PDB file of C-alpha atoms in Angstrom:
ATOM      1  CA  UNK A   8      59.378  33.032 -19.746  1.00  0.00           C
ATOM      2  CA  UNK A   9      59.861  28.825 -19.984  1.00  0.00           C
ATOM      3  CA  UNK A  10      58.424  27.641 -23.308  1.00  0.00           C
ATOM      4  CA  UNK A  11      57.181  24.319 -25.047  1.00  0.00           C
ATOM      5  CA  UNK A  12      59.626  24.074 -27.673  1.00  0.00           C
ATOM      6  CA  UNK A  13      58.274  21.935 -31.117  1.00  0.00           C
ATOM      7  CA  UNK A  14      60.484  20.585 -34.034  1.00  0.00           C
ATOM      8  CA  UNK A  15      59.907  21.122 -36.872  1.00  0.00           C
ATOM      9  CA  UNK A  16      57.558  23.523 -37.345  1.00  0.00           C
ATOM     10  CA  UNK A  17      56.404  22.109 -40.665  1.00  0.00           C
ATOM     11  CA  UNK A  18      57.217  18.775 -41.983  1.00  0.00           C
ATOM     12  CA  UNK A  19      55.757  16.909 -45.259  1.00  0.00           C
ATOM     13  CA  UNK A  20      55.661  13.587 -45.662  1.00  0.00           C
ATOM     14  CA  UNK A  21      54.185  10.515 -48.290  1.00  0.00           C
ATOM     15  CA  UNK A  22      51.614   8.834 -47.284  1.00  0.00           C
ATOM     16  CA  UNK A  23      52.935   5.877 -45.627  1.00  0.00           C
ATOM     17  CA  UNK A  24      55.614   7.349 -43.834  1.00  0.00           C
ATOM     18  CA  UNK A  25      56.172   7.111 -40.256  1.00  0.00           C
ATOM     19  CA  UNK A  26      57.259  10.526 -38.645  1.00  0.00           C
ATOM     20  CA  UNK A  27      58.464  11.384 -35.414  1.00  0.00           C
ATOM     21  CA  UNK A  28      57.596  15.139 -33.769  1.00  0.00           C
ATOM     22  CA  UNK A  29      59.505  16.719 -31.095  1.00  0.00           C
ATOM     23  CA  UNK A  30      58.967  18.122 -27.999  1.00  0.00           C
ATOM     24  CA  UNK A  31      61.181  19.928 -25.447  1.00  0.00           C
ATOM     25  CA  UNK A  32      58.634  20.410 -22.610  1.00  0.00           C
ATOM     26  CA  UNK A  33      59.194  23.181 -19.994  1.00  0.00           C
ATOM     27  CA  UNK A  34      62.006  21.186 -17.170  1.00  0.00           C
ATOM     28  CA  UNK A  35      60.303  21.255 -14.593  1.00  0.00           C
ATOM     29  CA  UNK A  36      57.072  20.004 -15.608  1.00  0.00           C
ATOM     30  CA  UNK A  37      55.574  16.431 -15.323  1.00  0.00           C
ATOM     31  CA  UNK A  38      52.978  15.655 -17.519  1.00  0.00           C
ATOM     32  CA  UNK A  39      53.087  16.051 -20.323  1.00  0.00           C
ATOM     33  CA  UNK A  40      50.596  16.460 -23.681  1.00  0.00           C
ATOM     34  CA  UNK A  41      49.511  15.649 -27.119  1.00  0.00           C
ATOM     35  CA  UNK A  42      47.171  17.590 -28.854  1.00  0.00           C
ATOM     36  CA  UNK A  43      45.746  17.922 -32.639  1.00  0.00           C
ATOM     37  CA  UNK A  44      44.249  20.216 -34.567  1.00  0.00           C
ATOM     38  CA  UNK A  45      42.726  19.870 -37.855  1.00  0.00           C
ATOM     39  CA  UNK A  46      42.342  22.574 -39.812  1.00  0.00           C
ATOM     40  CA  UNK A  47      38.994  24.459 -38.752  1.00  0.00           C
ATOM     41  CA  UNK A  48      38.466  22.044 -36.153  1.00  0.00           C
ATOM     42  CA  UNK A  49      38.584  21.699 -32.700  1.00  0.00           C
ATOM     43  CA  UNK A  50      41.723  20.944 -30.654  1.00  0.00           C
ATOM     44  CA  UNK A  51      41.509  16.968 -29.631  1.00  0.00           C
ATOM     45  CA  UNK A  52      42.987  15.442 -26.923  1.00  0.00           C
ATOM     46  CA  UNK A  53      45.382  12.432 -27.925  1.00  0.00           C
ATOM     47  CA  UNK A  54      47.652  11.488 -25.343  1.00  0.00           C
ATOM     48  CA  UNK A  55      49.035  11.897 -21.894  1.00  0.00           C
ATOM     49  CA  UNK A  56      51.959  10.949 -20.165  1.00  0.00           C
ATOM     50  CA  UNK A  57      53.103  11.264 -16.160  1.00  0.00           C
ATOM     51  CA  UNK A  58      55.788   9.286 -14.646  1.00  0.00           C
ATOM     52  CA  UNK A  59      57.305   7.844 -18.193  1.00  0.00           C
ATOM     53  CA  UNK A  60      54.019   6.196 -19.046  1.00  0.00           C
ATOM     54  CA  UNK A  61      51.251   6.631 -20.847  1.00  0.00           C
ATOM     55  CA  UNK A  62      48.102   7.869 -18.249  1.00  0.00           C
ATOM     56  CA  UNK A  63      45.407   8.390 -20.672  1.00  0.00           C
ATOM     57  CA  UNK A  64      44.321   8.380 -24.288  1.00  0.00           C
ATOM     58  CA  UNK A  65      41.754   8.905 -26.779  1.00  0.00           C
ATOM     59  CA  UNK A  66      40.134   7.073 -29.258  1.00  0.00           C
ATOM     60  CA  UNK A  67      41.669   9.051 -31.875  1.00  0.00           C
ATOM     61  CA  UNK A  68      45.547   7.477 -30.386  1.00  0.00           C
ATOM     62  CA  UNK A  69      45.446   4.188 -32.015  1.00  0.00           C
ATOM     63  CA  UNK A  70      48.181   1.321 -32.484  1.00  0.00           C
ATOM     64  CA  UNK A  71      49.558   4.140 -35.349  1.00  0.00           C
ATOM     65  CA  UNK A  72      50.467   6.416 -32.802  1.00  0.00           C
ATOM     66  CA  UNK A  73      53.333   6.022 -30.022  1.00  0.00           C
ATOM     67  CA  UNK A  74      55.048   8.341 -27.643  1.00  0.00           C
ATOM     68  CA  UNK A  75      58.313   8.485 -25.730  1.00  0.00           C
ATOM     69  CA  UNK A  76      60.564  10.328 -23.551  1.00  0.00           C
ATOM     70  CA  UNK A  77      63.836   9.258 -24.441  1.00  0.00           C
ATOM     71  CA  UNK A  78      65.865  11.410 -22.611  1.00  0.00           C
ATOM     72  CA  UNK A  79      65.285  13.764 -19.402  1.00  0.00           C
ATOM     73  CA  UNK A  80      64.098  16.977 -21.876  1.00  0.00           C
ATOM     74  CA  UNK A  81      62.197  15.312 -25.351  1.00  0.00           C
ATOM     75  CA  UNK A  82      59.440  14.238 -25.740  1.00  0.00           C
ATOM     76  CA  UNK A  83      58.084  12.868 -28.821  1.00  0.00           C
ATOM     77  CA  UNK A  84      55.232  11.537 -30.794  1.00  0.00           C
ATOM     78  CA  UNK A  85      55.643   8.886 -33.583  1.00  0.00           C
ATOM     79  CA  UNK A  86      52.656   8.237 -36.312  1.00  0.00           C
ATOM     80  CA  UNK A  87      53.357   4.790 -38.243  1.00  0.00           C
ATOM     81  CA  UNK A  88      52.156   4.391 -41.817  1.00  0.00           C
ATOM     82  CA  UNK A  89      50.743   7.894 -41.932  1.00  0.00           C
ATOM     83  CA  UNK A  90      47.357   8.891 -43.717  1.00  0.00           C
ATOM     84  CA  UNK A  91      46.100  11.749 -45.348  1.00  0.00           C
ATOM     85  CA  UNK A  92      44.012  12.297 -42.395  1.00  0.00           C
ATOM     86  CA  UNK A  93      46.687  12.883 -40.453  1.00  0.00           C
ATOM     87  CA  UNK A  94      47.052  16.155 -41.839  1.00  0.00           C
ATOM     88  CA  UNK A  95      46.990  18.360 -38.853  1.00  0.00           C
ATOM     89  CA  UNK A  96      48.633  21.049 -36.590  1.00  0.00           C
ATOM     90  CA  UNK A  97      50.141  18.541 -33.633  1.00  0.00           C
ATOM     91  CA  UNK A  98      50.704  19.919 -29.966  1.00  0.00           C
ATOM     92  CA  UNK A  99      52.766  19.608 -26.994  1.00  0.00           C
ATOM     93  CA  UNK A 100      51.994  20.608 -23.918  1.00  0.00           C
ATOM     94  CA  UNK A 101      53.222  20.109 -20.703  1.00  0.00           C
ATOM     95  CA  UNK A 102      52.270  20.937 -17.002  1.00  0.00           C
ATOM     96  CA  UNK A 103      53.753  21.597 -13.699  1.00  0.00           C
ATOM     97  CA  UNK A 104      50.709  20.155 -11.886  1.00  0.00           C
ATOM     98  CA  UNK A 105      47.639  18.222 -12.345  1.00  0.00           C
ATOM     99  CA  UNK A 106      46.122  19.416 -15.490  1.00  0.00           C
ATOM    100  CA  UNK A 107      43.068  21.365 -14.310  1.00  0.00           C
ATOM    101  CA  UNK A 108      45.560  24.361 -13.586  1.00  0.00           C
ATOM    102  CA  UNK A 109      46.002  24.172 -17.646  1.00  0.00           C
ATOM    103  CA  UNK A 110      48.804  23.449 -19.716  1.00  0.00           C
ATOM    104  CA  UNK A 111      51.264  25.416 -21.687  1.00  0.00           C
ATOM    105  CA  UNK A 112      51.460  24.381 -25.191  1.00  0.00           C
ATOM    106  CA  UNK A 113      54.123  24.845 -27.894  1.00  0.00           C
ATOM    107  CA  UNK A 114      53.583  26.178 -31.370  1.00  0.00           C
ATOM    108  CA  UNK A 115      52.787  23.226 -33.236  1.00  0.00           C
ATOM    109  CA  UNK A 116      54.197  21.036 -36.149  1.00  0.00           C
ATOM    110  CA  UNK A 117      52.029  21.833 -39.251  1.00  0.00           C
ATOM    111  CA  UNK A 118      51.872  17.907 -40.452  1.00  0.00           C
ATOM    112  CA  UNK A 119      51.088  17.382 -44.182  1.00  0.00           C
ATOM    113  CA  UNK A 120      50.813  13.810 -45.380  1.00  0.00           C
ATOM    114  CA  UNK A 121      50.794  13.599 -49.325  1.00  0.00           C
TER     115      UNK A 121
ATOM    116  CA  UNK B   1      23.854  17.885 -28.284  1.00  0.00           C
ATOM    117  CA  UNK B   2      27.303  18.755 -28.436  1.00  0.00           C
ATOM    118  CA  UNK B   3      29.538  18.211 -25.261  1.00  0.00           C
ATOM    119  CA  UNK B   4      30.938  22.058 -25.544  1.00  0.00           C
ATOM    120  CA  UNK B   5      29.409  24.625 -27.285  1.00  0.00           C
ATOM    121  CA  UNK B   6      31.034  27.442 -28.901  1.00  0.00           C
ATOM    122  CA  UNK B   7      29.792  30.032 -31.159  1.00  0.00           C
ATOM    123  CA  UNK B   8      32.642  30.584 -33.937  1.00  0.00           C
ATOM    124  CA  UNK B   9      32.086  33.727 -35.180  1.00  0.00           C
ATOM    125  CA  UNK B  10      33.465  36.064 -36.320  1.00  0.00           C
ATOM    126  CA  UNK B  11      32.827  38.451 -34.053  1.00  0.00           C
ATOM    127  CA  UNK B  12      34.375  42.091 -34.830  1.00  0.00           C
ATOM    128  CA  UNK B  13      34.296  45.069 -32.796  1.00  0.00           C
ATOM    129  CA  UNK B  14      35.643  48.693 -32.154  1.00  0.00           C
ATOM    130  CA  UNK B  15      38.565  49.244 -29.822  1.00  0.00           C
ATOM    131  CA  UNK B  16      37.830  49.928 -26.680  1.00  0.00           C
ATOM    132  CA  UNK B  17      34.319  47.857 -26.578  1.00  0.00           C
ATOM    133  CA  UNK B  18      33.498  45.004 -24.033  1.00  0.00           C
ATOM    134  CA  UNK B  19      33.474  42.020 -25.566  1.00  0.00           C
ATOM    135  CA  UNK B  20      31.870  39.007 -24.404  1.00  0.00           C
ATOM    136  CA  UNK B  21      32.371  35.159 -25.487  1.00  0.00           C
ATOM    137  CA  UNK B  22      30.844  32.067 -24.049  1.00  0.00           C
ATOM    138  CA  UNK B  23      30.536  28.490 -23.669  1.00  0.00           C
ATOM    139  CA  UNK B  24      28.286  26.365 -22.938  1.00  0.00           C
ATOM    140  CA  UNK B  25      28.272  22.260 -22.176  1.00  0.00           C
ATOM    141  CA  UNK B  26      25.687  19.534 -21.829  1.00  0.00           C
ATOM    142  CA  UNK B  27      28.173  17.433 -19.300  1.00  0.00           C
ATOM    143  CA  UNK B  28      27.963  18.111 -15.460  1.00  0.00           C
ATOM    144  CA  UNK B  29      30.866  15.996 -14.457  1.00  0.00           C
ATOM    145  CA  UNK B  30      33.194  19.343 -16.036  1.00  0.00           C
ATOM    146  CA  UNK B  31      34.974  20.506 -13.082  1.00  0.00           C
ATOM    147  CA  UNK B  32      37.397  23.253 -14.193  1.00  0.00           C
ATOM    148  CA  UNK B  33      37.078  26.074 -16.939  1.00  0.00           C
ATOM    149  CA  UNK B  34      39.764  27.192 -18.601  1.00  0.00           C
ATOM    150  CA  UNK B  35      39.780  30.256 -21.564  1.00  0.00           C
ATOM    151  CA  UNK B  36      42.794  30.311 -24.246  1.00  0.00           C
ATOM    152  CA  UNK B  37      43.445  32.294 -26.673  1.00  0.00           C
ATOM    153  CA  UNK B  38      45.068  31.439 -29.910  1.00  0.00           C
ATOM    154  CA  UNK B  39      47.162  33.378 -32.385  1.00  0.00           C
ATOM    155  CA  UNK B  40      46.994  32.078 -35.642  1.00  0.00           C
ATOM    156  CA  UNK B  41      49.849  29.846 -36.503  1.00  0.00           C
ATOM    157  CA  UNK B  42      50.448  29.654 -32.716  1.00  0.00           C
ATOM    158  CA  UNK B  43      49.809  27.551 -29.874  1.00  0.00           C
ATOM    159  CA  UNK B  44      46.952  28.133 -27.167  1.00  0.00           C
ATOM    160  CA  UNK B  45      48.002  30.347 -24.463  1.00  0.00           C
ATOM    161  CA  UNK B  46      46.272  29.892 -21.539  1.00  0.00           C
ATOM    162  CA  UNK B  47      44.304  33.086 -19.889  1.00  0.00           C
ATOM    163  CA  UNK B  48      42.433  31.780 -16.999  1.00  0.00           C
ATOM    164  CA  UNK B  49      41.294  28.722 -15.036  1.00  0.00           C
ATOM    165  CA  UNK B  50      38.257  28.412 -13.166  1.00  0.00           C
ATOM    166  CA  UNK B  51      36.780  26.149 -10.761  1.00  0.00           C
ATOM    167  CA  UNK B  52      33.488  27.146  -9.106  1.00  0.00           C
ATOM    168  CA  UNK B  53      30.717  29.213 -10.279  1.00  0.00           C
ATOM    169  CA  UNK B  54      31.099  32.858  -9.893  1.00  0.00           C
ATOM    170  CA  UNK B  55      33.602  35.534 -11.214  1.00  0.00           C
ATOM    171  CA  UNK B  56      36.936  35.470 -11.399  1.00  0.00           C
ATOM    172  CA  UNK B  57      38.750  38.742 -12.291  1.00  0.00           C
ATOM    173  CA  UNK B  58      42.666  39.828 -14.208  1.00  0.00           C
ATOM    174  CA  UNK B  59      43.119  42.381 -15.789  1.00  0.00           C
ATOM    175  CA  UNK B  60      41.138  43.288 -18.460  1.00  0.00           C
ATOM    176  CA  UNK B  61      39.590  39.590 -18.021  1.00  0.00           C
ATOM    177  CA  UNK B  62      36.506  38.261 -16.216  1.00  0.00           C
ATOM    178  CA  UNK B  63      35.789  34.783 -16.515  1.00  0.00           C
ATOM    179  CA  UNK B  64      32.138  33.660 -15.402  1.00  0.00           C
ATOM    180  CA  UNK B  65      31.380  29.998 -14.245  1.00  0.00           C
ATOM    181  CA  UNK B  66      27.703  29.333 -13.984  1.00  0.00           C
ATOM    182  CA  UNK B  67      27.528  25.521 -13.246  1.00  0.00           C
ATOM    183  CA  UNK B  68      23.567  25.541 -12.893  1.00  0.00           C
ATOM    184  CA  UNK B  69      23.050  26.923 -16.333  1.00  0.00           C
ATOM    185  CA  UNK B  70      26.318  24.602 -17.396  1.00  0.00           C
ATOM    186  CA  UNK B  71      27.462  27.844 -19.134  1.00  0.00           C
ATOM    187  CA  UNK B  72      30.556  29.910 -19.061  1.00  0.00           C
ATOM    188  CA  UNK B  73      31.913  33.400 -20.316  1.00  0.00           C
ATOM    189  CA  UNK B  74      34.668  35.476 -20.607  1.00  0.00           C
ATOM    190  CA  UNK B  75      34.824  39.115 -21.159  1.00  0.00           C
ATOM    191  CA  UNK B  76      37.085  41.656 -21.832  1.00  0.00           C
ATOM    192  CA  UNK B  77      37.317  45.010 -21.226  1.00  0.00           C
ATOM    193  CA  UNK B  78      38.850  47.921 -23.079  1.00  0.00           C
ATOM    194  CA  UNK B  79      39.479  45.760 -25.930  1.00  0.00           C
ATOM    195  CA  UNK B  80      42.669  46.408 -28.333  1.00  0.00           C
ATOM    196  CA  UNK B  81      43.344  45.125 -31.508  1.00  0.00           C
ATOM    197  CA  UNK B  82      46.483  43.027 -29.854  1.00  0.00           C
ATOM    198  CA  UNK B  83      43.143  41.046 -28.485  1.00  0.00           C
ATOM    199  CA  UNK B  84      42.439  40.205 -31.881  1.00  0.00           C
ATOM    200  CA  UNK B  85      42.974  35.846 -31.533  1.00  0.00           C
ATOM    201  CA  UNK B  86      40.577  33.147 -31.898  1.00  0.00           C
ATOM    202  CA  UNK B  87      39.273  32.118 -28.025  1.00  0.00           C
ATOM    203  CA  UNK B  88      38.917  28.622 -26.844  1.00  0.00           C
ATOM    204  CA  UNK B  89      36.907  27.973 -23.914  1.00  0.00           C
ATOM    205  CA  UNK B  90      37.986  24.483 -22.468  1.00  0.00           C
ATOM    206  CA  UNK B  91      36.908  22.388 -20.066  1.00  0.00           C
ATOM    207  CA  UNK B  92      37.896  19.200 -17.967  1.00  0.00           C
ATOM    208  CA  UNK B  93      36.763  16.895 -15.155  1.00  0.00           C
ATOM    209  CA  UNK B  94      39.798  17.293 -13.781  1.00  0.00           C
ATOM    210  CA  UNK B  95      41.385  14.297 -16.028  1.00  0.00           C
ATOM    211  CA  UNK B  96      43.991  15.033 -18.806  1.00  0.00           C
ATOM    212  CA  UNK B  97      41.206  14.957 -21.398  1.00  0.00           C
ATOM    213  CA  UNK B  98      40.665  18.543 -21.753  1.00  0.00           C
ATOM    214  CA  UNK B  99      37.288  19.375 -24.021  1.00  0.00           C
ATOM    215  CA  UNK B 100      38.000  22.809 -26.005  1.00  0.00           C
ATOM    216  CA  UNK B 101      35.311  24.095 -27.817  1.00  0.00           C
ATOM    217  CA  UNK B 102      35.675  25.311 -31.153  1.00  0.00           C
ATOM    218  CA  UNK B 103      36.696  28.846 -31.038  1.00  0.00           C
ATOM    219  CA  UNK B 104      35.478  32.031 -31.446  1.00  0.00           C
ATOM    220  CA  UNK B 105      37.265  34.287 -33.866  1.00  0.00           C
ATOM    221  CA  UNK B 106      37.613  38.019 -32.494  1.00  0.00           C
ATOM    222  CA  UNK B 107      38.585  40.722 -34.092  1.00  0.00           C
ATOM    223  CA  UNK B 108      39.271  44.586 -32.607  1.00  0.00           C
ATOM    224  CA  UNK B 109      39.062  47.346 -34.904  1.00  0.00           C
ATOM    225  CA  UNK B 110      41.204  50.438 -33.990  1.00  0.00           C
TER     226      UNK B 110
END
């Protein structure tokens, strides 16, 4: 079965750091998602992208945040100048169709800012 | 009031018992229902969408929509303890914003 594939799977960083996650989205799907978790929290909405842009985002994606499709498979997310707030299980998800059919999501990067 | 509701648990049963979880939301614009569940350390997987009110049936899995009361459910039957996952109810307009609420933690007992 096609899966949401997410590098790494854990990554540590210092404060202050920019990172960059990874996404390989399922290939023939066209939107595509960000999600967060914090731990014991709810999953938030950050991003979502259709058609190489952006088409919506949430409060929570701020100038710190930035995402990209570089290529015809990855897709990634880049936080600038992270915070310890940041801390937080990050997925992708992607869809075949609009996104009321749901999404399949990958496993997450477990982000840890120092 | 919260936009979506979601009791967290735990809830723990015996194998084979119904189990029921809900939702519910204060927001009438929510179009579609959707029910994940969640392995811990793992992404959601979806289980079912949903768009009107009413019953919608696989498997083991019913998912209820009632849009009047602005409250959902999903229940399984026969429960095992591979059901044992945390269960997100979420919910859209039909936007890319999907709402989830905040889990419910379920464990089966053999």
């Amino acid at each position: 079965e096609p899966e949401v594939t997410q590098t790494p799977s854990h990554q540590v960083t210092q404060m202050g750091q920019e990172v960059i996650l990874r996404c390989v989205p399922i290939s023939n799907h066209l939107y595509f998602y960000w999600y967060r978790q914090i731990l014991g929290q709810k999953v938030e909405f950050l991003v979502s992208f259709y058609n190489n842009e952006i088409s919506e985002k949430s409060e929570i994606f701020d100038d710190q945040f930035s995402v990209e499709r570089p290529d015809g498979s990855n897709f990634t997310l880049k936080i600038r100048s992270t915070k310890l707030e940041d801390s937080a299980m990050y997925f992708c998800a992607s869809s075949e169709a609009e996104p009321r059919y749901g999404y399949t999501f990958g496993s997450g990067t477990r982000l840890t800012v120092v | 009031q919260k936009e979506v509701e979601q009791d967290p648990g735990p809830l723990s049963v015996p194998e084979g018992a119904i189990v029921s979880l809900n939702c519910t939301y204060s927001n009438s614009a929510f179009q579609y229902f959707m029910w994940y569940r969640q392995y811990s350390r793992k992404g959601p997987e979806l289980l079912m969408y949903t768009y009107s009110s009413g019953n919608k049936e696989d498997g083991r899995f019913t998912a209820q929509v009632d849009k009047s009361s602005k409250y959902i459910s999903l229940f399984i039957r026969d429960s095992q303890p591979s059901d044992s996952a945390t269960y997100l109810c979420a919910l859209t307009v039909g936007n890319n914003d999907m709402r989830f609420g905040a889990g419910t933690r379920l464990t089966v007992k053999p």
